[in-house]
Amino acid sequence: MASRFERFGQVELVHDARAITGESPTWCEREQRLYWIDIEEPALHRFDPSTGDDQRWVMPCQIGAFALCRSGDILAALRLGLARISLFNRAFAALDAPPYNPLTHRFNEGKCDARGRFWVGAKFDPLPSATAERHASALGPLTGAAPIHVLDYGEALRPAHASAVIANGMAWSLDNRVMYFADTPTRRVTAFDFDIESGALSSPRVFAQFQGSDGKPDGAAIDREGFYWCALYGGGRVVRIAPNGEIEREIRLPVSQPTMCAFGDADYRSLYVTSAAQGVSKQREPHAGGIFRCRPGIEGRPPHLFADDSRS
């Protein structure tokens, strides 16, 4: 049976979303749907790949990241702080204020580890009415590195012993002994020794370093073989990196600004990739901001959920 989606080689355009900044594809096993966000819209979306239907919930301000919760709710990292949202009864509960001046910074990427902690980074992104000269930042130099923060349910957001100018590419090794994250402007992915019990980070080292023509490391995923998949923003591709840091393969995309990849579908053998249209010519890239899918022959794994209840 022929696919109803437009194909570009091994890659399908499954949703011509035309997102300004499409991000954070996250497969919901319970619903068999792909959740994702458009940071600038700002909105949280739920896409059904079996029908092509896309439902959205408009947010009160920019949404930099989110996590699916064990309870079925959504943990949203909004410019104005962390919030727990029930999409079905529209309940909204503030959890914590942002650890920065929201006039100049916003949350940028967040993911949960295997214990259900939520890790989140920040980005210098001043509002149009806020300038670097007028507003001081709680993070220090306005364009400098910002600490990564961690949230355990019922506790206050706390800084981790790691920082990035623009945090991206968060992922954990299969044995939970290594945490990866990218600092996009430096084009570097760092690996840390990770203590799953305490959440402590140590022994940072360069895992991958990209050059100017490669693009910048953005969102990432880990597959069942322990390889790290990374979207290269500006590079028009997703790369698969072995645990020793060597690039094993790449998948070319019909857009230059892929933002994040995630495994999904019932067998977790589909790789979904979000993209951004910001600053891109519609004539050159008519599908910029779309969501793409391919079947690379590798199985992924479900996302970790935020531990907001007692279930394991």
mmCIF file of C-alpha atoms in Angstrom:
data_model
loop_
_atom_site.group_PDB
_atom_site.id
_atom_site.type_symbol
_atom_site.label_atom_id
_atom_site.label_comp_id
_atom_site.label_asym_id
_atom_site.label_seq_id
_atom_site.Cartn_x
_atom_site.Cartn_y
_atom_site.Cartn_z
ATOM 1 C CA MET A 1 0.000 0.000 0.000
ATOM 2 C CA ALA A 2 1.447 3.372 -1.001
ATOM 3 C CA SER A 3 2.325 5.884 1.705
ATOM 4 C CA ARG A 4 0.093 8.948 1.918
ATOM 5 C CA PHE A 5 3.096 10.982 3.070
ATOM 6 C CA GLU A 6 5.537 12.829 0.826
ATOM 7 C CA ARG A 7 8.854 11.010 0.625
ATOM 8 C CA PHE A 8 12.422 12.291 0.339
ATOM 9 C CA GLY A 9 14.466 9.143 -0.129
ATOM 10 C CA GLN A 10 14.207 7.128 3.085
ATOM 11 C CA VAL A 11 12.591 10.096 4.886
ATOM 12 C CA GLU A 12 8.850 10.864 5.000
ATOM 13 C CA LEU A 13 7.229 14.208 5.716
ATOM 14 C CA VAL A 14 4.481 13.041 8.084
ATOM 15 C CA HIS A 15 3.210 16.463 9.165
ATOM 16 C CA ASP A 16 3.754 19.700 7.237
ATOM 17 C CA ALA A 17 3.461 21.610 10.502
ATOM 18 C CA ARG A 18 5.291 24.758 9.335
ATOM 19 C CA ALA A 19 6.337 25.315 12.931
ATOM 20 C CA ILE A 20 8.421 28.351 13.734
ATOM 21 C CA THR A 21 10.531 26.285 16.118
ATOM 22 C CA GLY A 22 9.270 22.709 16.249
ATOM 23 C CA GLU A 23 10.875 20.831 19.129
ATOM 24 C CA SER A 24 10.785 18.023 21.689
ATOM 25 C CA PRO A 25 9.141 15.111 19.820
ATOM 26 C CA THR A 26 8.068 12.648 22.537
ATOM 27 C CA TRP A 27 6.248 9.393 21.907
ATOM 28 C CA CYS A 28 3.392 8.580 24.267
ATOM 29 C CA GLU A 29 3.147 4.803 24.502
ATOM 30 C CA ARG A 30 -0.205 4.906 26.290
ATOM 31 C CA GLU A 31 -1.877 6.954 23.543
ATOM 32 C CA GLN A 32 0.256 5.949 20.546
ATOM 33 C CA ARG A 33 0.661 9.619 19.726
ATOM 34 C CA LEU A 34 3.596 11.960 19.207
ATOM 35 C CA TYR A 35 3.654 15.023 21.447
ATOM 36 C CA TRP A 36 5.723 17.999 20.316
ATOM 37 C CA ILE A 37 5.955 21.755 20.789
ATOM 38 C CA ASP A 38 6.318 24.918 18.764
ATOM 39 C CA ILE A 39 8.278 27.145 21.128
ATOM 40 C CA GLU A 40 7.315 30.427 19.518
ATOM 41 C CA GLU A 41 3.666 29.703 18.673
ATOM 42 C CA PRO A 42 3.606 28.928 21.648
ATOM 43 C CA ALA A 43 1.763 25.604 21.842
ATOM 44 C CA LEU A 44 1.925 21.953 22.816
ATOM 45 C CA HIS A 45 0.772 19.566 20.073
ATOM 46 C CA ARG A 46 -0.331 15.934 19.901
ATOM 47 C CA PHE A 47 0.054 14.276 16.507
ATOM 48 C CA ASP A 48 -1.584 11.027 15.417
ATOM 49 C CA PRO A 49 0.576 9.477 12.677
ATOM 50 C CA SER A 50 -2.138 6.955 11.825
ATOM 51 C CA THR A 51 -4.585 9.675 10.747
ATOM 52 C CA GLY A 52 -2.474 12.818 10.339
ATOM 53 C CA ASP A 53 -4.584 14.661 12.905
ATOM 54 C CA ASP A 54 -2.774 17.238 15.028
ATOM 55 C CA GLN A 55 -4.320 18.704 18.186
ATOM 56 C CA ARG A 56 -2.850 21.723 19.941
ATOM 57 C CA TRP A 57 -3.019 23.490 23.290
ATOM 58 C CA VAL A 58 -1.937 27.137 23.260
ATOM 59 C CA MET A 59 0.402 28.063 26.124
ATOM 60 C CA PRO A 60 0.391 31.392 28.018
ATOM 61 C CA CYS A 61 4.028 32.079 27.071
ATOM 62 C CA GLN A 62 6.934 30.397 25.269
ATOM 63 C CA ILE A 63 7.311 26.704 26.048
ATOM 64 C CA GLY A 64 10.927 25.589 25.895
ATOM 65 C CA ALA A 65 10.459 21.946 26.867
ATOM 66 C CA PHE A 66 8.067 19.471 28.454
ATOM 67 C CA ALA A 67 7.865 15.941 29.829
ATOM 68 C CA LEU A 68 5.094 13.384 29.959
ATOM 69 C CA CYS A 69 4.208 12.521 33.563
ATOM 70 C CA ARG A 70 3.494 9.102 35.053
ATOM 71 C CA SER A 71 0.111 10.445 36.142
ATOM 72 C CA GLY A 72 -0.835 11.351 32.581
ATOM 73 C CA ASP A 73 -0.303 15.082 33.092
ATOM 74 C CA ILE A 74 2.274 17.281 31.337
ATOM 75 C CA LEU A 75 5.230 18.997 32.995
ATOM 76 C CA ALA A 76 5.816 22.186 30.994
ATOM 77 C CA ALA A 77 8.918 24.386 31.119
ATOM 78 C CA LEU A 78 7.449 27.795 30.301
ATOM 79 C CA ARG A 79 9.293 31.102 30.154
ATOM 80 C CA LEU A 80 7.529 32.114 33.375
ATOM 81 C CA GLY A 81 8.305 28.871 35.221
ATOM 82 C CA LEU A 82 7.545 25.187 35.538
ATOM 83 C CA ALA A 83 3.917 24.116 35.511
ATOM 84 C CA ARG A 84 1.930 20.893 35.719
ATOM 85 C CA ILE A 85 -0.885 20.777 33.178
ATOM 86 C CA SER A 86 -3.819 18.414 32.776
ATOM 87 C CA LEU A 87 -4.805 18.622 29.134
ATOM 88 C CA PHE A 88 -8.156 16.966 29.680
ATOM 89 C CA ASN A 89 -9.659 19.181 32.366
ATOM 90 C CA ARG A 90 -7.494 22.239 31.589
ATOM 91 C CA ALA A 91 -6.090 22.327 35.131
ATOM 92 C CA PHE A 92 -2.890 24.353 35.504
ATOM 93 C CA ALA A 93 -0.652 24.306 38.598
ATOM 94 C CA ALA A 94 2.561 26.341 38.947
ATOM 95 C CA LEU A 95 5.424 24.259 40.354
ATOM 96 C CA ASP A 96 8.459 26.535 40.473
ATOM 97 C CA ALA A 97 9.654 29.949 39.325
ATOM 98 C CA PRO A 98 12.389 30.145 36.697
ATOM 99 C CA PRO A 99 15.962 30.349 38.060
ATOM 100 C CA TYR A 100 16.701 33.369 35.856
ATOM 101 C CA ASN A 101 15.246 36.696 34.770
ATOM 102 C CA PRO A 102 12.383 35.755 32.390
ATOM 103 C CA LEU A 103 12.791 39.061 30.573
ATOM 104 C CA THR A 104 16.139 37.883 29.246
ATOM 105 C CA HIS A 105 16.138 34.060 29.444
ATOM 106 C CA ARG A 106 13.812 31.117 28.937
ATOM 107 C CA PHE A 107 13.965 27.355 29.411
ATOM 108 C CA ASN A 108 15.302 25.613 26.323
ATOM 109 C CA GLU A 109 15.424 21.822 26.601
ATOM 110 C CA GLY A 110 14.339 19.352 29.254
ATOM 111 C CA LYS A 111 14.183 15.586 29.662
ATOM 112 C CA CYS A 112 13.694 13.039 32.429
ATOM 113 C CA ASP A 113 16.209 10.492 33.627
ATOM 114 C CA ALA A 114 15.330 6.898 34.558
ATOM 115 C CA ARG A 115 14.419 7.950 38.130
ATOM 116 C CA GLY A 116 11.878 10.452 36.838
ATOM 117 C CA ARG A 117 13.864 13.610 37.603
ATOM 118 C CA PHE A 118 13.393 16.454 35.118
ATOM 119 C CA TRP A 119 16.597 18.061 33.816
ATOM 120 C CA VAL A 120 16.246 21.417 32.082
ATOM 121 C CA GLY A 121 18.541 24.018 30.556
ATOM 122 C CA ALA A 122 18.128 27.674 29.673
ATOM 123 C CA LYS A 123 18.865 30.040 26.815
ATOM 124 C CA PHE A 124 19.504 33.781 26.523
ATOM 125 C CA ASP A 125 16.466 34.942 24.532
ATOM 126 C CA PRO A 126 15.388 38.458 25.565
ATOM 127 C CA LEU A 127 11.850 39.593 25.035
ATOM 128 C CA PRO A 128 11.468 42.398 22.473
ATOM 129 C CA SER A 129 10.915 44.934 25.264
ATOM 130 C CA ALA A 130 13.900 43.709 27.280
ATOM 131 C CA THR A 131 17.470 44.537 26.319
ATOM 132 C CA ALA A 132 20.755 43.278 27.686
ATOM 133 C CA GLU A 133 21.674 46.813 28.726
ATOM 134 C CA ARG A 134 18.541 47.329 30.822
ATOM 135 C CA HIS A 135 17.971 44.023 32.546
ATOM 136 C CA ALA A 136 20.422 42.079 34.658
ATOM 137 C CA SER A 137 20.254 38.286 34.670
ATOM 138 C CA ALA A 138 20.248 36.022 37.688
ATOM 139 C CA LEU A 139 22.552 33.726 35.733
ATOM 140 C CA GLY A 140 25.487 36.109 35.515
ATOM 141 C CA PRO A 141 26.753 37.318 32.110
ATOM 142 C CA LEU A 142 23.729 37.678 29.865
ATOM 143 C CA THR A 143 25.171 35.638 27.039
ATOM 144 C CA GLY A 144 27.263 33.312 29.209
ATOM 145 C CA ALA A 145 26.716 29.730 30.275
ATOM 146 C CA ALA A 146 23.705 28.985 32.454
ATOM 147 C CA PRO A 147 23.467 26.116 34.943
ATOM 148 C CA ILE A 148 21.488 23.016 34.088
ATOM 149 C CA HIS A 149 18.730 22.558 36.694
ATOM 150 C CA VAL A 150 17.015 19.451 38.069
ATOM 151 C CA LEU A 151 13.518 18.951 39.470
ATOM 152 C CA ASP A 152 12.455 16.121 41.764
ATOM 153 C CA TYR A 153 8.711 16.081 42.291
ATOM 154 C CA GLY A 154 7.741 17.854 45.504
ATOM 155 C CA GLU A 155 11.106 19.607 45.772
ATOM 156 C CA ALA A 156 12.514 22.916 44.561
ATOM 157 C CA LEU A 157 14.384 23.245 41.295
ATOM 158 C CA ARG A 158 18.116 22.909 42.032
ATOM 159 C CA PRO A 159 21.248 23.602 39.948
ATOM 160 C CA ALA A 160 23.404 20.725 38.749
ATOM 161 C CA HIS A 161 27.190 20.842 38.415
ATOM 162 C CA ALA A 162 27.028 21.536 34.689
ATOM 163 C CA SER A 163 26.243 24.509 32.488
ATOM 164 C CA ALA A 164 25.745 25.462 28.852
ATOM 165 C CA VAL A 165 25.124 28.577 26.789
ATOM 166 C CA ILE A 166 22.263 26.756 25.043
ATOM 167 C CA ALA A 167 21.593 23.334 26.575
ATOM 168 C CA ASN A 168 20.410 20.631 24.177
ATOM 169 C CA GLY A 169 20.944 16.972 23.339
ATOM 170 C CA MET A 170 20.115 15.487 26.751
ATOM 171 C CA ALA A 171 20.263 11.683 26.871
ATOM 172 C CA TRP A 172 21.436 8.839 29.098
ATOM 173 C CA SER A 173 23.330 5.644 28.354
ATOM 174 C CA LEU A 174 21.493 2.326 28.590
ATOM 175 C CA ASP A 175 23.125 1.496 31.930
ATOM 176 C CA ASN A 176 22.397 5.017 33.307
ATOM 177 C CA ARG A 177 26.075 5.565 34.050
ATOM 178 C CA VAL A 178 26.596 8.334 31.483
ATOM 179 C CA MET A 179 24.639 11.531 30.815
ATOM 180 C CA TYR A 180 25.125 13.406 27.560
ATOM 181 C CA PHE A 181 24.210 16.944 26.689
ATOM 182 C CA ALA A 182 25.145 19.387 23.976
ATOM 183 C CA ASP A 183 26.086 23.055 24.228
ATOM 184 C CA THR A 184 24.819 24.128 20.827
ATOM 185 C CA PRO A 185 26.894 27.312 20.185
ATOM 186 C CA THR A 186 30.171 25.529 21.006
ATOM 187 C CA ARG A 187 29.146 22.617 18.703
ATOM 188 C CA ARG A 188 30.162 20.225 21.472
ATOM 189 C CA VAL A 189 28.478 17.219 23.092
ATOM 190 C CA THR A 190 29.784 16.475 26.600
ATOM 191 C CA ALA A 191 29.576 13.148 28.428
ATOM 192 C CA PHE A 192 29.432 12.993 32.247
ATOM 193 C CA ASP A 193 29.688 10.113 34.651
ATOM 194 C CA PHE A 194 26.209 9.889 36.122
ATOM 195 C CA ASP A 195 25.047 8.528 39.481
ATOM 196 C CA ILE A 196 21.481 7.362 38.961
ATOM 197 C CA GLU A 197 20.728 7.251 42.698
ATOM 198 C CA SER A 198 21.788 10.801 43.549
ATOM 199 C CA GLY A 199 21.720 12.437 40.135
ATOM 200 C CA ALA A 200 25.315 13.628 40.608
ATOM 201 C CA LEU A 201 27.458 14.468 37.573
ATOM 202 C CA SER A 202 31.241 14.114 37.403
ATOM 203 C CA SER A 203 34.214 13.660 35.046
ATOM 204 C CA PRO A 204 33.056 15.763 32.072
ATOM 205 C CA ARG A 205 34.759 14.966 28.765
ATOM 206 C CA VAL A 206 34.191 15.765 25.107
ATOM 207 C CA PHE A 207 32.044 13.101 23.461
ATOM 208 C CA ALA A 208 31.658 14.769 20.043
ATOM 209 C CA GLN A 209 32.946 18.024 18.567
ATOM 210 C CA PHE A 210 31.433 19.335 15.344
ATOM 211 C CA GLN A 211 32.875 21.898 12.950
ATOM 212 C CA GLY A 212 31.241 24.866 11.262
ATOM 213 C CA SER A 213 30.114 23.056 8.137
ATOM 214 C CA ASP A 214 28.611 20.177 10.137
ATOM 215 C CA GLY A 215 25.828 22.155 11.774
ATOM 216 C CA LYS A 216 25.196 22.543 15.497
ATOM 217 C CA PRO A 217 24.198 19.683 17.824
ATOM 218 C CA ASP A 218 20.602 20.046 18.946
ATOM 219 C CA GLY A 219 18.182 17.464 20.392
ATOM 220 C CA ALA A 220 19.127 13.803 20.739
ATOM 221 C CA ALA A 221 17.983 10.256 21.499
ATOM 222 C CA ILE A 222 19.567 6.938 22.528
ATOM 223 C CA ASP A 223 18.769 3.688 20.730
ATOM 224 C CA ARG A 224 18.647 0.111 22.066
ATOM 225 C CA GLU A 225 22.279 -0.431 21.088
ATOM 226 C CA GLY A 226 23.450 2.553 23.129
ATOM 227 C CA PHE A 227 24.185 4.805 20.155
ATOM 228 C CA TYR A 228 23.500 8.549 20.374
ATOM 229 C CA TRP A 229 21.347 10.099 17.645
ATOM 230 C CA CYS A 230 21.743 13.870 17.264
ATOM 231 C CA ALA A 231 19.970 16.429 15.064
ATOM 232 C CA LEU A 232 22.438 18.889 13.524
ATOM 233 C CA TYR A 233 20.755 22.290 13.320
ATOM 234 C CA GLY A 234 21.936 24.069 10.180
ATOM 235 C CA GLY A 235 23.468 20.829 8.938
ATOM 236 C CA GLY A 236 20.309 19.277 7.503
ATOM 237 C CA ARG A 237 20.912 15.836 8.952
ATOM 238 C CA VAL A 238 20.737 13.482 11.884
ATOM 239 C CA VAL A 239 23.843 11.515 12.859
ATOM 240 C CA ARG A 240 24.217 8.265 14.803
ATOM 241 C CA ILE A 241 27.252 8.313 17.100
ATOM 242 C CA ALA A 242 28.796 5.194 18.661
ATOM 243 C CA PRO A 243 29.612 5.152 22.404
ATOM 244 C CA ASN A 244 33.275 5.778 21.470
ATOM 245 C CA GLY A 245 32.321 9.064 19.764
ATOM 246 C CA GLU A 246 32.623 7.931 16.148
ATOM 247 C CA ILE A 247 29.871 8.802 13.667
ATOM 248 C CA GLU A 248 28.417 5.519 12.420
ATOM 249 C CA ARG A 249 25.887 6.919 9.909
ATOM 250 C CA GLU A 250 23.933 9.989 8.917
ATOM 251 C CA ILE A 251 20.445 10.608 7.559
ATOM 252 C CA ARG A 252 19.996 13.582 5.243
ATOM 253 C CA LEU A 253 16.813 15.642 5.534
ATOM 254 C CA PRO A 254 15.051 17.984 3.098
ATOM 255 C CA VAL A 255 15.317 20.825 5.639
ATOM 256 C CA SER A 256 18.408 22.546 7.006
ATOM 257 C CA GLN A 257 17.235 23.053 10.602
ATOM 258 C CA PRO A 258 16.319 19.757 12.277
ATOM 259 C CA THR A 259 15.892 20.340 15.996
ATOM 260 C CA MET A 260 15.399 17.008 17.773
ATOM 261 C CA CYS A 261 14.869 13.317 17.098
ATOM 262 C CA ALA A 262 12.940 10.662 19.035
ATOM 263 C CA PHE A 263 11.966 7.043 18.507
ATOM 264 C CA GLY A 264 8.300 6.128 18.302
ATOM 265 C CA ASP A 265 5.497 4.022 16.873
ATOM 266 C CA ALA A 266 4.424 0.760 18.514
ATOM 267 C CA ASP A 267 7.753 -0.949 17.786
ATOM 268 C CA TYR A 268 9.972 2.088 18.502
ATOM 269 C CA ARG A 269 11.674 1.562 15.156
ATOM 270 C CA SER A 270 10.584 4.868 13.628
ATOM 271 C CA LEU A 271 12.734 7.944 14.135
ATOM 272 C CA TYR A 272 10.743 11.186 14.254
ATOM 273 C CA VAL A 273 12.507 14.505 13.629
ATOM 274 C CA THR A 274 11.121 18.000 14.282
ATOM 275 C CA SER A 275 12.429 21.080 12.493
ATOM 276 C CA ALA A 276 12.369 24.883 12.543
ATOM 277 C CA ALA A 277 11.321 27.385 9.880
ATOM 278 C CA GLN A 278 12.665 30.498 11.583
ATOM 279 C CA GLY A 279 14.888 32.467 9.197
ATOM 280 C CA VAL A 280 14.489 29.942 6.369
ATOM 281 C CA SER A 281 13.400 30.762 2.810
ATOM 282 C CA LYS A 282 10.034 29.152 2.027
ATOM 283 C CA GLN A 283 11.038 28.952 -1.603
ATOM 284 C CA ARG A 284 14.174 26.946 -0.845
ATOM 285 C CA GLU A 285 12.703 24.860 1.966
ATOM 286 C CA PRO A 286 8.919 24.641 1.560
ATOM 287 C CA HIS A 287 8.643 21.991 4.301
ATOM 288 C CA ALA A 288 10.786 23.751 6.928
ATOM 289 C CA GLY A 289 9.104 23.410 10.314
ATOM 290 C CA GLY A 290 7.705 20.000 9.369
ATOM 291 C CA ILE A 291 7.901 16.682 11.191
ATOM 292 C CA PHE A 292 9.746 13.886 9.425
ATOM 293 C CA ARG A 293 10.007 10.139 9.965
ATOM 294 C CA CYS A 294 12.286 7.365 8.808
ATOM 295 C CA ARG A 295 12.814 3.665 9.587
ATOM 296 C CA PRO A 296 16.588 3.313 10.154
ATOM 297 C CA GLY A 297 16.445 -0.385 11.084
ATOM 298 C CA ILE A 298 17.325 0.321 14.730
ATOM 299 C CA GLU A 299 15.027 0.075 17.739
ATOM 300 C CA GLY A 300 14.750 2.948 20.175
ATOM 301 C CA ARG A 301 13.220 3.005 23.639
ATOM 302 C CA PRO A 302 10.333 4.767 25.387
ATOM 303 C CA PRO A 303 10.977 8.162 26.960
ATOM 304 C CA HIS A 304 11.439 8.375 30.705
ATOM 305 C CA LEU A 305 8.415 9.906 32.462
ATOM 306 C CA PHE A 306 8.354 12.530 35.191
ATOM 307 C CA ALA A 307 7.847 10.841 38.573
ATOM 308 C CA ASP A 308 4.841 12.772 39.847
ATOM 309 C CA ASP A 309 3.260 9.762 41.554
ATOM 310 C CA SER A 310 4.401 6.563 43.277
ATOM 311 C CA ARG A 311 4.227 4.249 40.281
ATOM 312 C CA SER A 312 7.528 2.903 38.978
#
